[in-house]
Structure formats: structure tokens, C-alpha cells
GROMACS .gro file of C-alpha atoms in nm:
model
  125
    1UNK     CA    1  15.042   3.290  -4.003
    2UNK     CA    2  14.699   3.347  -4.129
    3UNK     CA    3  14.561   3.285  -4.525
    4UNK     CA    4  14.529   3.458  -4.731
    5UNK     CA    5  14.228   3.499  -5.041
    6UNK     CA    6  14.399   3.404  -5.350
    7UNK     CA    7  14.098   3.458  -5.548
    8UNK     CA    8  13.703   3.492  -5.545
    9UNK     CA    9  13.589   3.247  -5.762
   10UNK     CA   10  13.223   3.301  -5.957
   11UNK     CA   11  13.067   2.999  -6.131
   12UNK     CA   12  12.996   3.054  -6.481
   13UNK     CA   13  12.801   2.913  -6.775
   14UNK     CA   14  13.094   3.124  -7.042
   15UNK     CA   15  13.369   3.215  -6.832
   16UNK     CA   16  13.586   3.392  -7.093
   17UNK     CA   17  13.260   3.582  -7.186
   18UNK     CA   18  13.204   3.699  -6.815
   19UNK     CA   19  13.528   3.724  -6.742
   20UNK     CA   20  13.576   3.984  -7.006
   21UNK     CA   21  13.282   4.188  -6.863
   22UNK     CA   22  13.455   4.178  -6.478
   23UNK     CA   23  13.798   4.261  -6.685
   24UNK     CA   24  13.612   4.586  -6.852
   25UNK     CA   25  13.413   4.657  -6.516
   26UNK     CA   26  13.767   4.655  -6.281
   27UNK     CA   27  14.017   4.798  -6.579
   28UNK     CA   28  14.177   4.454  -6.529
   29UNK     CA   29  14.306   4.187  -6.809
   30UNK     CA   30  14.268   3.831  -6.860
   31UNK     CA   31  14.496   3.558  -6.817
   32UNK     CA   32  14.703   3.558  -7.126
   33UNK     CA   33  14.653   3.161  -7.166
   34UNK     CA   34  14.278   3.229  -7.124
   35UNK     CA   35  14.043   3.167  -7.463
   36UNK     CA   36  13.697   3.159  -7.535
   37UNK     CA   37  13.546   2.805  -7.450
   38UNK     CA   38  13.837   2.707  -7.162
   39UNK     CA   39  13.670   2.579  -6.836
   40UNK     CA   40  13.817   2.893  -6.640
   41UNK     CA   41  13.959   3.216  -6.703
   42UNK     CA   42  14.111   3.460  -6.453
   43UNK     CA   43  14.070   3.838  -6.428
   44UNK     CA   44  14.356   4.025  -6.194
   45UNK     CA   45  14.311   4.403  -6.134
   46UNK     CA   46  14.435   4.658  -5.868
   47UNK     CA   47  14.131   4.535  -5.687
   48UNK     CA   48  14.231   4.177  -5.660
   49UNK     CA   49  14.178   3.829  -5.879
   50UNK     CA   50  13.877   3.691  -5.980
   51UNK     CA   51  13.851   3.323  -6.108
   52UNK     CA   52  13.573   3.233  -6.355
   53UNK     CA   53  13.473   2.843  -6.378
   54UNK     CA   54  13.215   2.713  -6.604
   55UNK     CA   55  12.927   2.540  -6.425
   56UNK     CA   56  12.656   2.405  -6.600
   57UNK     CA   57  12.431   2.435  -6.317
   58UNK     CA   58  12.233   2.798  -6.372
   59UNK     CA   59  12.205   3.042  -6.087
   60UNK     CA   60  11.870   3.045  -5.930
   61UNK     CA   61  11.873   3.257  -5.606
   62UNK     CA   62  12.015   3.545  -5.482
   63UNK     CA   63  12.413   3.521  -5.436
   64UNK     CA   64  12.512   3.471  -5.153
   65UNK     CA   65  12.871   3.678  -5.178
   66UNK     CA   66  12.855   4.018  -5.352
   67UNK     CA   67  13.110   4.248  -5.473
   68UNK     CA   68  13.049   4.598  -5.338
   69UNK     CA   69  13.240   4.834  -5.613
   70UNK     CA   70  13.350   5.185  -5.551
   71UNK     CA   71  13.434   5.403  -5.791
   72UNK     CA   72  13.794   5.574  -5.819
   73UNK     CA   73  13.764   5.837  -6.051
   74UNK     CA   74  13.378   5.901  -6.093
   75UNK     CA   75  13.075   5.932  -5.897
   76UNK     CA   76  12.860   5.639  -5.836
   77UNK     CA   77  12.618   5.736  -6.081
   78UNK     CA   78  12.895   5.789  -6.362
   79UNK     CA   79  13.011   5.437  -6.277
   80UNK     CA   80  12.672   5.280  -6.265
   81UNK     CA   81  12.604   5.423  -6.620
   82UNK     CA   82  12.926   5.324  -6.708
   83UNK     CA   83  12.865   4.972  -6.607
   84UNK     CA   84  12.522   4.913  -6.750
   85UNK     CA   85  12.654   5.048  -7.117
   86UNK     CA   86  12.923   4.737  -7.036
   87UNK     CA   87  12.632   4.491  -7.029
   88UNK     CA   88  12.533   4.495  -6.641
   89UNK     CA   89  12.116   4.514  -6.612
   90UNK     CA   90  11.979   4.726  -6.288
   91UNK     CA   91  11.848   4.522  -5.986
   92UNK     CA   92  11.787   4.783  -5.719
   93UNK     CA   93  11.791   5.172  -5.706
   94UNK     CA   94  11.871   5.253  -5.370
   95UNK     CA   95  12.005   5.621  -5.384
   96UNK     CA   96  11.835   5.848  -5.172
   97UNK     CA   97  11.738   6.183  -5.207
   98UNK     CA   98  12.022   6.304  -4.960
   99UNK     CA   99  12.278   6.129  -5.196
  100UNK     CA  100  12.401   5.846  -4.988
  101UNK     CA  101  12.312   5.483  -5.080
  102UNK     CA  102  12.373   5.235  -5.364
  103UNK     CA  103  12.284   5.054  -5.704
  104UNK     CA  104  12.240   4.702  -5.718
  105UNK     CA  105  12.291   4.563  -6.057
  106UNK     CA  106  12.323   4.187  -6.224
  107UNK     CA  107  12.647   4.160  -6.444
  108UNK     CA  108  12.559   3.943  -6.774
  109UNK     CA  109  12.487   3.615  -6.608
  110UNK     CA  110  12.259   3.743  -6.277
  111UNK     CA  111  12.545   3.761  -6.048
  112UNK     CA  112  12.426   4.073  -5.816
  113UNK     CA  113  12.658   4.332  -5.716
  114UNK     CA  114  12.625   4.684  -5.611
  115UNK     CA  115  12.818   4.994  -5.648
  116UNK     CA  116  12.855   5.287  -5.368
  117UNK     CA  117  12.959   5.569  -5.338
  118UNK     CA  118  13.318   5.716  -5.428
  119UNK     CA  119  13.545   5.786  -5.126
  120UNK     CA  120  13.562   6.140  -5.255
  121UNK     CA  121  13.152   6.174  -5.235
  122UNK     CA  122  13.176   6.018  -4.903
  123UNK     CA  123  13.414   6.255  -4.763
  124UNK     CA  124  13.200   6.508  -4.914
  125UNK     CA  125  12.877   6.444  -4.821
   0.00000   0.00000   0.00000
């Protein structure tokens, strides 16, 4: 039998802090033994679990995982407006004119991660 990904795990400097954001961003919750100041908290979601750890070491180059989100009940630009009134700043427009493409933004500590489009705007092109 093969493994299985328990978690993705993002190094943090405030993991309840960023962990809240990731809880807003995938309609998930936090651990319920999770506070502010703990050395990890853990987001689960439809979409999976995500484990925030604090590290004191800041991030300095591009990530080398990224989460690609799609959106389930709004377009890609709803979401990414969505996302950057959560907190998230904008990295990379990369839309084009024909509608396909993405948005590459940084969530509140410069993690990069990019949304595309819905599967309804893909199917729907």
C-alpha cells in the first residue's frame, strides 16, 4: 500500500494568525485546541489539512510548493477579490484577454499561491 499526504505543512512566523487566513481562504476551521501563540495550528477543509509551524527563520525566495486554488462557487476573479479583501497582496496578473489564465497572490506572510479558473469557466470557455 502506498502513503498517503496527511497534511501540507507551511512554516510560519504566527501560525494561529496565518492559519486563520488559510481557514477564511478554504471555508475551513481550526483545530479546536489551537490558540494564538501555540507553535502549530491546523486548518482542515473539504480541500484537505494544512499544518502551520512557527519558524523563526523568514522566507526569502520563492516557494518552492504552491497551492493552486479553484474556486467552487465564483469566478476566479470573484475569488481573487475575495481573497485579497481577506489579507492576500497580488504577485502576478496573468489573465489573458481570452479569459484563461491565473492570479498569483502572497497570503499574509509571502507564501505565493495562485488561483485559476472555476471548473464551470473552464467548461465554458
Amino acid at each position: 500500500m502506498s502513503s498517503l499526504i496527511r497534511h501540507v505543512t507551511v512554516d510560519a512566523a504566527d501560525p494561529f494568525a496565518l492559519a486563520g487566513f488559510w481557514a477564511r481562504v478554504l471555508d475551513g476551521s481550526l483545530a479546536d485546541d489551537d490558540f494564538p501563540g501555540d507553535p502549530a495550528a491546523t486548518v482542515t477543509s473539504a480541500a484537505g489539512t494544512l499544518l502551520f509551524i512557527r519558524v523563526d527563520d523568514r522566507k526569502e525566495v520563492k516557494n518552492r510548493v504552491h497551492l493552486d486554488l479553484q474556486p467552487q462557487d465564483r469566478t476566479r476573479d470573484e475569488e481573487v477579490e475575495r481573497l485579497l479583501s481577506l489579507g492576500a497582496t497580488l504577485q502576478g496578473d496573468h489573465r489573458r484577454p481570452d479569459g484563461t489564465g491565473w492570479v498569483t497572490l502572497y497570503d499574509p506572510e509571502g507564501n505565493e499561491f495562485c488561483v485559476e479558473r472555476s471548473a464551470a469557466e473552464r467548461a465554458n470557455p
